[in-house]
Coordinates of C-alpha atoms and ligand atoms in Angstrom, one line a residue:
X39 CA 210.9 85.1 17.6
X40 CA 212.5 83.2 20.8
X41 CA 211.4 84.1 23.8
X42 CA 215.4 84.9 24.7
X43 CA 215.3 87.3 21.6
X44 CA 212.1 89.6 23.4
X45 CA 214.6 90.6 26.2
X46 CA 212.8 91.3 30.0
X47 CA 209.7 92.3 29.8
X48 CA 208.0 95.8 29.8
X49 CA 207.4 97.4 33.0
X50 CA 204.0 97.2 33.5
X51 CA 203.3 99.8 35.8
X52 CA 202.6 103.4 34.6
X53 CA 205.3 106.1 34.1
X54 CA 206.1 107.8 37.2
X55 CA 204.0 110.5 38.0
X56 CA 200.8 109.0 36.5
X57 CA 198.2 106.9 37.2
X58 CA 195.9 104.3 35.2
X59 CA 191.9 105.1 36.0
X60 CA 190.0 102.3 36.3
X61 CA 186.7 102.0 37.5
X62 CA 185.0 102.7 40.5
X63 CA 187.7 105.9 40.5
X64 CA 187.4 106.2 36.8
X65 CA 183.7 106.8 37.4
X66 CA 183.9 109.5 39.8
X67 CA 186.6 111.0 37.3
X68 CA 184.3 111.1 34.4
X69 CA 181.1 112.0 36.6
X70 CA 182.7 115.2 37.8
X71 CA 184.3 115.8 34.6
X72 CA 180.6 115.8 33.2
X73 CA 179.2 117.7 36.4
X74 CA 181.8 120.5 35.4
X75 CA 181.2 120.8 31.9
X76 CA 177.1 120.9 32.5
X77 CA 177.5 123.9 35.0
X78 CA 179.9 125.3 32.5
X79 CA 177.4 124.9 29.9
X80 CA 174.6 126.4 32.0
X81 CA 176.8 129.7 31.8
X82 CA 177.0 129.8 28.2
X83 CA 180.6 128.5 27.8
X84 CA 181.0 126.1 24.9
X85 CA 183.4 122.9 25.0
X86 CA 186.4 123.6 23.4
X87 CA 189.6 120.6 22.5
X88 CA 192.8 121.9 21.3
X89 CA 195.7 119.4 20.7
X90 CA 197.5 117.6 23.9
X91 CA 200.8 118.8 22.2
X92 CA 201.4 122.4 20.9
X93 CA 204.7 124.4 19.1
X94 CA 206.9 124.8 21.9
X95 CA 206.8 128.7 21.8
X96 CA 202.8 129.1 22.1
X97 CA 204.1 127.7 26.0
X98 CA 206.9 129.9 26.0
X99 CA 205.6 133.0 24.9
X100 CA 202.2 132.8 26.2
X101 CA 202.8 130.8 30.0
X102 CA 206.0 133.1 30.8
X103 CA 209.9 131.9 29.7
X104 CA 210.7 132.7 33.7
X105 CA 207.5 130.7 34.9
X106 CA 208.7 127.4 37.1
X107 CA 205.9 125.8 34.6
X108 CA 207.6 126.9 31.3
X109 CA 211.4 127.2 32.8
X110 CA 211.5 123.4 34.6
X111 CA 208.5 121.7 34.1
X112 CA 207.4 121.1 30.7
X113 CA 207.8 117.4 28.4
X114 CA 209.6 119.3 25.4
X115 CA 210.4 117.3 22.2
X116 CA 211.4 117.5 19.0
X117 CA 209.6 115.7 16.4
X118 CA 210.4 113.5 13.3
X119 CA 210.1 117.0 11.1
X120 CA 212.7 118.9 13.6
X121 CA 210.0 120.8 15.3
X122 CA 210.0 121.3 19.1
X123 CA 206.5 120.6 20.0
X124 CA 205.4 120.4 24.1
X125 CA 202.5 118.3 26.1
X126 CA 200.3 121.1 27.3
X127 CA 201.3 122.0 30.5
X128 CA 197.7 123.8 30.9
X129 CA 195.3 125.2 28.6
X130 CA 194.9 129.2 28.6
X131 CA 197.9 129.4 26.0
X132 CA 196.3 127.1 23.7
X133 CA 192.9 128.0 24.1
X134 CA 194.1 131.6 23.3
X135 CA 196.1 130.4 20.5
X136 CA 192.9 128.9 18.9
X137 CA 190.6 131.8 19.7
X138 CA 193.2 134.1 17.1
X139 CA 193.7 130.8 14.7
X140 CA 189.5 130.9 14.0
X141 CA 189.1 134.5 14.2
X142 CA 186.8 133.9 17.0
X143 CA 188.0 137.4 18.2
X144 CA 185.9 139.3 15.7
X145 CA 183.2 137.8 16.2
X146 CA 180.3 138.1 19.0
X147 CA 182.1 138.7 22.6
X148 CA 183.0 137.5 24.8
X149 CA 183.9 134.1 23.6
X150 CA 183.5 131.7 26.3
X151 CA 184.8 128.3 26.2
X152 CA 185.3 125.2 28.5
X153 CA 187.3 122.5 28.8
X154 CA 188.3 119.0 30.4
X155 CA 191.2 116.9 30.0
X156 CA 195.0 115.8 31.0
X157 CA 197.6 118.5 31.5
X158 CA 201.2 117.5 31.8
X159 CA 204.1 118.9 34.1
X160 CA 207.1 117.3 35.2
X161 CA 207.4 118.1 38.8
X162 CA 208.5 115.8 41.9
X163 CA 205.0 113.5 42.0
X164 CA 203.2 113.8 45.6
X165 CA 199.9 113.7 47.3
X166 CA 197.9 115.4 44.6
X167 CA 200.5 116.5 42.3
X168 CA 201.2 113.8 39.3
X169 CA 202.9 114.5 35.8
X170 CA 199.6 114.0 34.1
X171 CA 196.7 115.3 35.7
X172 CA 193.6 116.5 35.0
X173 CA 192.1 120.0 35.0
X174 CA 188.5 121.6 34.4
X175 CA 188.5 125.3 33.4
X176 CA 186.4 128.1 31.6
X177 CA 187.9 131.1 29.8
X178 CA 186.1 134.1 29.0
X179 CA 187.7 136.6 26.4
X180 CA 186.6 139.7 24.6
X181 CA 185.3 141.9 27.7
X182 CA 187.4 143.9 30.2
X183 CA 184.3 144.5 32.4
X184 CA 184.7 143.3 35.9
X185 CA 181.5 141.5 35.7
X186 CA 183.2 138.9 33.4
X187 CA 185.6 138.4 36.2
X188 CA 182.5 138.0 38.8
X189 CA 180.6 135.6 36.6
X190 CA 184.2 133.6 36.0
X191 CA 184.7 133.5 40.0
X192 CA 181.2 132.3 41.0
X193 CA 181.3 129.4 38.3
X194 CA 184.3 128.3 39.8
X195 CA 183.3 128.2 43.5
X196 CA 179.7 127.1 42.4
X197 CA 180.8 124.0 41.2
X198 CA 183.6 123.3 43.5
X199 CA 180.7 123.7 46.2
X200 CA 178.6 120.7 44.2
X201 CA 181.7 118.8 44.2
X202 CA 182.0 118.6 47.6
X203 CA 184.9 120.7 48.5
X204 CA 185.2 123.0 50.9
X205 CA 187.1 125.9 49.9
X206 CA 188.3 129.5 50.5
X207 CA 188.8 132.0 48.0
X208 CA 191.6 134.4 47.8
X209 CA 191.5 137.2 45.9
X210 CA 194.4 139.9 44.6
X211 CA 194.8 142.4 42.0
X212 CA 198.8 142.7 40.5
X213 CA 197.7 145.3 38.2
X214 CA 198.2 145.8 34.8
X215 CA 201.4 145.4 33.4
X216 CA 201.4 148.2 31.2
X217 CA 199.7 150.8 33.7
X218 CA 202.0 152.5 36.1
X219 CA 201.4 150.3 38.4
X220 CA 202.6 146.8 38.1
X221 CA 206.0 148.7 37.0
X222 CA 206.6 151.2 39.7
X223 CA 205.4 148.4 42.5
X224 CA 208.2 146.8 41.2
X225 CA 210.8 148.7 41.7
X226 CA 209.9 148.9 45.2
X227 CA 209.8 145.1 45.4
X228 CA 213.0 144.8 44.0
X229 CA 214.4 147.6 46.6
X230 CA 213.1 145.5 49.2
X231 CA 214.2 142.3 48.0
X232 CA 218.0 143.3 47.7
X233 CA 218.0 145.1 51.0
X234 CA 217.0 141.8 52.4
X235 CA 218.9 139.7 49.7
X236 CA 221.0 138.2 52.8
X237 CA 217.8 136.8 54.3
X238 CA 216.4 134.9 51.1
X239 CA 216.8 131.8 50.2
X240 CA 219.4 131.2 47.6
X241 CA 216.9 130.1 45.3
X242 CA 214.5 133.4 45.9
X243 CA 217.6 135.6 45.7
X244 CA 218.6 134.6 41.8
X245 CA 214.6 135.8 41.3
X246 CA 215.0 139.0 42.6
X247 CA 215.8 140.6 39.3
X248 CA 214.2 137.5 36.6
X249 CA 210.9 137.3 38.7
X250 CA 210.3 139.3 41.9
X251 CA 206.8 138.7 42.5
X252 CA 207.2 135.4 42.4
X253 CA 209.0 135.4 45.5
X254 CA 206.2 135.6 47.0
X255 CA 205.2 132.5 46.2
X256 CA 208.0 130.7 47.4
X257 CA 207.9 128.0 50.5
X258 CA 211.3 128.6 51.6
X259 CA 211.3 129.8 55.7
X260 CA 213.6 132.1 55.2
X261 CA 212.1 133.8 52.6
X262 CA 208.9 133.8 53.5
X263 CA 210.3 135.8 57.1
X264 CA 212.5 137.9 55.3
X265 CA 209.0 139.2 52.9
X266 CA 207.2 139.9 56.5
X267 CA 207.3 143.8 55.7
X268 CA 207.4 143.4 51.7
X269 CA 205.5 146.1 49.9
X270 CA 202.2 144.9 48.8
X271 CA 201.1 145.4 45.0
X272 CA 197.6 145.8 46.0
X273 CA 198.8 149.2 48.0
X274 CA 200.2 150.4 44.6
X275 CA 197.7 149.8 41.8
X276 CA 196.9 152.6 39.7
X277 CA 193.2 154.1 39.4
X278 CA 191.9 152.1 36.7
X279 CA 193.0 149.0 38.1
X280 CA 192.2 149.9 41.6
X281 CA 188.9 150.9 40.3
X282 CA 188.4 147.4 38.7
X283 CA 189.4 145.3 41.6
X284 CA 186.6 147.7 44.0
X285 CA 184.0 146.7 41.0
X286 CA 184.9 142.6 41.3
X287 CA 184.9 143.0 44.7
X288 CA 181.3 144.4 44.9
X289 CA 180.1 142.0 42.3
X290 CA 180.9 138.9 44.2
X291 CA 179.1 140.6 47.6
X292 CA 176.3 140.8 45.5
X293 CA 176.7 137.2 44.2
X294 CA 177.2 136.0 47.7
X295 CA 180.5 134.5 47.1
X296 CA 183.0 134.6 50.0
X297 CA 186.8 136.0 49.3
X298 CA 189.4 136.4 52.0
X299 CA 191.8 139.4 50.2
X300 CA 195.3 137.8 49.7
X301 CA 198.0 140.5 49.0
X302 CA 200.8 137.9 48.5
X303 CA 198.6 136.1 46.1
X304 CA 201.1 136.0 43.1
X305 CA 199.8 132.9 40.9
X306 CA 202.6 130.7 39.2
X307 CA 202.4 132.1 35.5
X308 CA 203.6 134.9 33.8
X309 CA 200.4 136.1 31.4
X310 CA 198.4 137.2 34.8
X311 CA 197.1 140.8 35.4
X312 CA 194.7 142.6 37.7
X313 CA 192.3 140.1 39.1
X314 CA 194.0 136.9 40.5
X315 CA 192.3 134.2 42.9
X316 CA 193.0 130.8 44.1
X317 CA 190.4 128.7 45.9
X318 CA 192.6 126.7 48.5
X319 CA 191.5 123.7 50.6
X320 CA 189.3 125.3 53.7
X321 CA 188.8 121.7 55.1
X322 CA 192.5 121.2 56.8
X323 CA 194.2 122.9 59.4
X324 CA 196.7 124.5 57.9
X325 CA 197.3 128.2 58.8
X326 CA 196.9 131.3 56.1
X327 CA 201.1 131.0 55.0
X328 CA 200.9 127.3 54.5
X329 CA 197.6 127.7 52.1
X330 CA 199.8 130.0 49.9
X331 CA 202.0 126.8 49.1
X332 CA 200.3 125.4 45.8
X333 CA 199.2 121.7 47.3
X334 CA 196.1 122.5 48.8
X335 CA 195.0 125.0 45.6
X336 CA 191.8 123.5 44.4
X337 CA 192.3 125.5 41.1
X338 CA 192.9 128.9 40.6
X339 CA 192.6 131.6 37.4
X340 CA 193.0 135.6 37.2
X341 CA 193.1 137.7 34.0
X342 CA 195.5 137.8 31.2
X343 CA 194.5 141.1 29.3
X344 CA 197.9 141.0 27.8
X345 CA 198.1 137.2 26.8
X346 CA 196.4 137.5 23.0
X347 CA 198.9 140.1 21.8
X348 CA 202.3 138.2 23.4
X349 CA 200.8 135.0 20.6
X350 CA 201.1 137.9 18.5
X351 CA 197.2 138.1 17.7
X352 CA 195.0 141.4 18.2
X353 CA 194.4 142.6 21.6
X354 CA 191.9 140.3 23.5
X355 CA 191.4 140.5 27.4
X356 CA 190.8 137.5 29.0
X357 CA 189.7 136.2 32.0
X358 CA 189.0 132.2 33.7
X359 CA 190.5 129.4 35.5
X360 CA 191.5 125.6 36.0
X361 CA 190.9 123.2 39.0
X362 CA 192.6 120.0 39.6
X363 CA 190.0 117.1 39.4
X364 CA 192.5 114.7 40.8
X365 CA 192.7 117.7 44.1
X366 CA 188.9 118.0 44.1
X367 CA 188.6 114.2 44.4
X368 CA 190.5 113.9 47.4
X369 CA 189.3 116.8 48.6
X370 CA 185.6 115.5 48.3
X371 CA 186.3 111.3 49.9
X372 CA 184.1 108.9 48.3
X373 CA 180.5 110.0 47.9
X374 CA 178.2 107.5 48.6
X375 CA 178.0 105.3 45.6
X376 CA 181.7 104.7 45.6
X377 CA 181.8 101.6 46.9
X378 CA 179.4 99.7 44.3
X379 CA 180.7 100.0 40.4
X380 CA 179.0 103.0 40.3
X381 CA 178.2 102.0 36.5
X382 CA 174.9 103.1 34.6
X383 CA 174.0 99.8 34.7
X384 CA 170.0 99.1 35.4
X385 CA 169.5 95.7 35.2
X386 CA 171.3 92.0 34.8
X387 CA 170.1 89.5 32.4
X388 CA 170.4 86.2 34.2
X389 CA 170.4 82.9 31.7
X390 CA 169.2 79.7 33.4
X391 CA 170.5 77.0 31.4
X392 CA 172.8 76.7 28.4
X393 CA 170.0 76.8 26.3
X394 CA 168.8 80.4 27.7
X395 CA 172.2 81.3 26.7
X396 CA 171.5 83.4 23.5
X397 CA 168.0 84.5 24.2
X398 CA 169.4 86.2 27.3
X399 CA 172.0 88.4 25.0
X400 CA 169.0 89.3 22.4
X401 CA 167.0 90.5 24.9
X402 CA 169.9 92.3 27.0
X403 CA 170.5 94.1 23.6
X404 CA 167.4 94.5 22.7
X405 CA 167.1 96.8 26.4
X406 CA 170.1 98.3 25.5
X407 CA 169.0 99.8 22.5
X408 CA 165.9 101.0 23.9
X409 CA 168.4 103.5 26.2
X410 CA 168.6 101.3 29.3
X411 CA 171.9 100.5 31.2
X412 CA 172.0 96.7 30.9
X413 CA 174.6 93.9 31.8
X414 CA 174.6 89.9 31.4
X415 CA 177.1 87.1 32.4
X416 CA 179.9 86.3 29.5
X417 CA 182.3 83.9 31.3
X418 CA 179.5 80.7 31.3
X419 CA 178.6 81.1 35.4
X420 CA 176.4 79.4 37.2
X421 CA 173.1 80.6 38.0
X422 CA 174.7 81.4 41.5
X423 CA 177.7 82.9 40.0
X424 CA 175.4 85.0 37.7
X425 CA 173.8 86.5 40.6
X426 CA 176.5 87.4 42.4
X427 CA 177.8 88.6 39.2
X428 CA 174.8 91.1 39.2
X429 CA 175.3 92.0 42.6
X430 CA 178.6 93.3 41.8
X431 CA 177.4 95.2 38.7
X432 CA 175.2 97.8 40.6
X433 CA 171.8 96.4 38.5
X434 CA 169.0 97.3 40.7
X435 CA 167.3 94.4 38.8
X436 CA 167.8 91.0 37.8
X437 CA 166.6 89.7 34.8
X438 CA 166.3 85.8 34.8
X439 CA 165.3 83.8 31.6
X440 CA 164.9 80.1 32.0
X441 CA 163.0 77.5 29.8
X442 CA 159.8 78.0 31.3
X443 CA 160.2 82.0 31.0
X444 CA 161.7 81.7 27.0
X445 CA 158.4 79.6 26.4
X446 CA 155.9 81.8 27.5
X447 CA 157.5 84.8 26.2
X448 CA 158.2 86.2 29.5
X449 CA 161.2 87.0 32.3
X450 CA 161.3 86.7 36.2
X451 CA 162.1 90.2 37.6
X452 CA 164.0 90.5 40.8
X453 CA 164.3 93.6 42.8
X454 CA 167.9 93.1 43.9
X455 CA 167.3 95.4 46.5
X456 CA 164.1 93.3 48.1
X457 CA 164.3 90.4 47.0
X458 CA 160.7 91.0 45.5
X459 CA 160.1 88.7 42.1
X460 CA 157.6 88.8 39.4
X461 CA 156.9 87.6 36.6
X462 CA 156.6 90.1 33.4
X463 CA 156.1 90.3 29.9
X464 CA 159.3 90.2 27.5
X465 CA 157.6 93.6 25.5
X466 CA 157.0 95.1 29.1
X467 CA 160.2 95.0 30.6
X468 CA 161.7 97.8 29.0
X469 CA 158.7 100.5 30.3
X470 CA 159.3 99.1 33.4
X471 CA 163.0 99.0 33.8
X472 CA 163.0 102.7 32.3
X473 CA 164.7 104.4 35.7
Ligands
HAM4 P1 197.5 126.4 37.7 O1 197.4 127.1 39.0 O2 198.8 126.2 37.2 O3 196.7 127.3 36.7 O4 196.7 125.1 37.8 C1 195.4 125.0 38.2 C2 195.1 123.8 39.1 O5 195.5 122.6 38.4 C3 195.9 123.8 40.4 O6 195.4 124.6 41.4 C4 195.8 122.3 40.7 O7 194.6 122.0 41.3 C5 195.9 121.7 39.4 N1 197.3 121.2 39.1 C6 198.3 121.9 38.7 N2 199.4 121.2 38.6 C7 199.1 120.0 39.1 C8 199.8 118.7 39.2 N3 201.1 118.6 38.9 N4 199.1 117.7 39.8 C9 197.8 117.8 40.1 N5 197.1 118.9 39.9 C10 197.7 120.0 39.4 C11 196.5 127.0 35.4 O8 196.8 126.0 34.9 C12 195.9 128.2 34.6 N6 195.8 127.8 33.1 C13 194.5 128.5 35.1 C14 193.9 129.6 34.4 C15 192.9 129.5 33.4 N7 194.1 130.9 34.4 C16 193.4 131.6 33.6 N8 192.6 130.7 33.0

């Protein structure tokens, strides 16, 4: 082929909206992703991996048809086989989905499973919100006990504490949407909302009748004035759930995890009821209204007791949440190894001479195998270049073969750190490399 017939050439920068990870950030990515999942772990909650795309409906039905997530913000296409299949916008739909696919749901309860990995929503791309980005979460489903919801909230801020965040929690109850509750509050939102129908914002007024409570989660001024005296939900819960909310409450005292109670606290998706809770950014200096915007949300979860039965499965109550890696890491800074590689790399195998050349790759994989994190020069460097080369690669040692070394069966070890060298047996240096 010419090179007129290839036309321009691709854009090499990534869609908009997303990023490439590349290390050191890639290591920070993968090292909390792993922090995550081992505290998750620790808790009893199993990794789970569903597919990145899903049947269009699982969204639809499961997320809310009225939810800003399903209604404006989801990558929707049809396939080769005319099916309408979606990139997972999140991951309680699908989890869900997979719990009533296995059957899990007859089984021993609760089933607890966790998960890591790239969501994808098509909103305007900021400071912290992308079109792919990447979410930790837990889900807990089979028990309706408020300890579940306890255990579920103090995973969440545990680790969000050993990332290095600082966060607030804010907790809510919207009731059940089946108990009187959640129905008769509505009304009187709905009252409320048309008697000040003058004051919202255009886009808040159309909701008034689709989706009132999510008014309240709207940034517009206006509205957010005009809701100044709105009814609250939490006033209006009915006993059970009233009752429920009390019991988390006096769990997490006894856990020692901190809430602030957030009445307004709506959450963005439909499948929520009773307990909802967002941990927000406690770092900045933004005042309590501007937290309830969804930037500075860390991650946030509630229960979906009704979420099993709208995928058409048995009744399964549910209870966990997701938190934005990509938030969490600008939340955090740089930690302290961020500005070296950051790599699992332990030592450097340093060649001296061409001749050195292939003995120094043996015996880098022959440390490699025995578990240790080992790198070597592959471009042909000088001995200088090599060392800088090691430098760079975040080896606390430096491994250096040379004639004299190759013939006695032995290496020079430098303590990058020091400077300190000696010389040691080939068959020792991988006891004494062991970190
Ligand atoms: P969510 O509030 O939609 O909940 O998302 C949870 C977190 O994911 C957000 O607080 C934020 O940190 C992060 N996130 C969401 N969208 C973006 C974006 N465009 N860019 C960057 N980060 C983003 C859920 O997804 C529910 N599935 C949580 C849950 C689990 N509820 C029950 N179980």
């Amino acid at each position: 082929m010419d090179d007129k017939d290839r036309g321009a050439p691709p854009d090499l920068a990534p869609p908009k909206g997303t990023t490439d990870l590349l290390p050191p950030e890639s290591w920070r990515v993968s090292r909390l992703a792993r922090l995550a999942m081992d505290t998750f772990a620790g808790a009893g909650y199993g990794p789970v991996d569903t597919p990145i795309f899903e049947h269009t409906e699982i969204f639809e039905r499961g997320v809310g048809a009225t939810s800003e997530v399903v209604g404006k913000q989801m990558y929707t296409f049809t396939d080769r086989g005319g099916r309408s299949l979606t990139l997972r916008p999140e991951l309680t739909a699908p989890v869900v989905r997979a719990v009533l696919a296995a059957n899990l749901q007859r089984g021993p309860l609760p089933v607890k499973l966790a998960y890591a990995g790239p969501m994808f929503r098509q909103e305007r791309p900021q400071k912290g919100r992308y079109r792919q980005f990447y979410q930790v979460g837990i889900e807990a489903m089979g028990s309706a006990l408020p300890a579940v919801d306890a255990e579920v909230i103090e995973i969440g801020s545990r680790f969000l504490a050993s990332a290095g965040v600082e966060t607030t929690l804010l907790l809510n109850s919207i009731g059940h949407v089946d108990s009187s509750c959640r129905t008769g509050y509505l009304k009187l939102l709905v009252e409320y909302l048309e008697e000040q129908r003058d004051r919202l914002a255009p886009v808040d007024a159309e909701r008034v009748h689709t989706n009132p409570l999510r008014v309240f989660d709207s940034k517009e001024e206006a509205t957010r004035a005009a809701l100044e005296g709105a009814p609250y939900i939490t006033d209006h819960l009915c006993d059970d759930c009233a009752k429920h909310f009390e019991s988390v409450r006096a769990l997490l005292e006894d856990l020692g995890v901190g809430y602030e109670l957030e009445p307004r606290l709506v959450r963005g998706l439909d499948y929520y009821t009773r307990t909802a809770f967002e941990f927000v950014d406690a770092g900045g200096q933004q005042g309590k209204a501007a937290r309830l915007g969804s930037q500075n949300a860390f991650g946030g979860g509630g229960r979906y007791d009704g979420l099993a039965e709208s995928l058409g499965g048995d009744a399964l109550p549910g209870i966990g949440f997701a938190l934005g890696l990509d938030r969490i890491l600008i939340g955090a800074g740089g930690g302290p190894d961020d500005d070296v590689a950051g790599g699992p790399v332990n030592a450097y195998v340093v060649a001296i001479g061409a001749a050195a050349a292939r003995p120094a790759l043996s015996l880098a994989t022959r440390l490699r195998a025995s578990g240790l994190g080992v790198d070597l020069d592959l471009m042909g460097r000088s001995v200088k270049g090599q060392m800088k080369d090691a430098a760079r690669s975040g080896a606390r040692w430096a491994v250096i073969l040379g004639d004299a070394e190759i013939a006695s069966g032995e290496s020079t070890l430098r303590d990058l750190t020091s400077g300190a060298e000696s010389r040691v047996a080939l068959e020792d240096l991988a006891g004494l490399l062991a970190p």
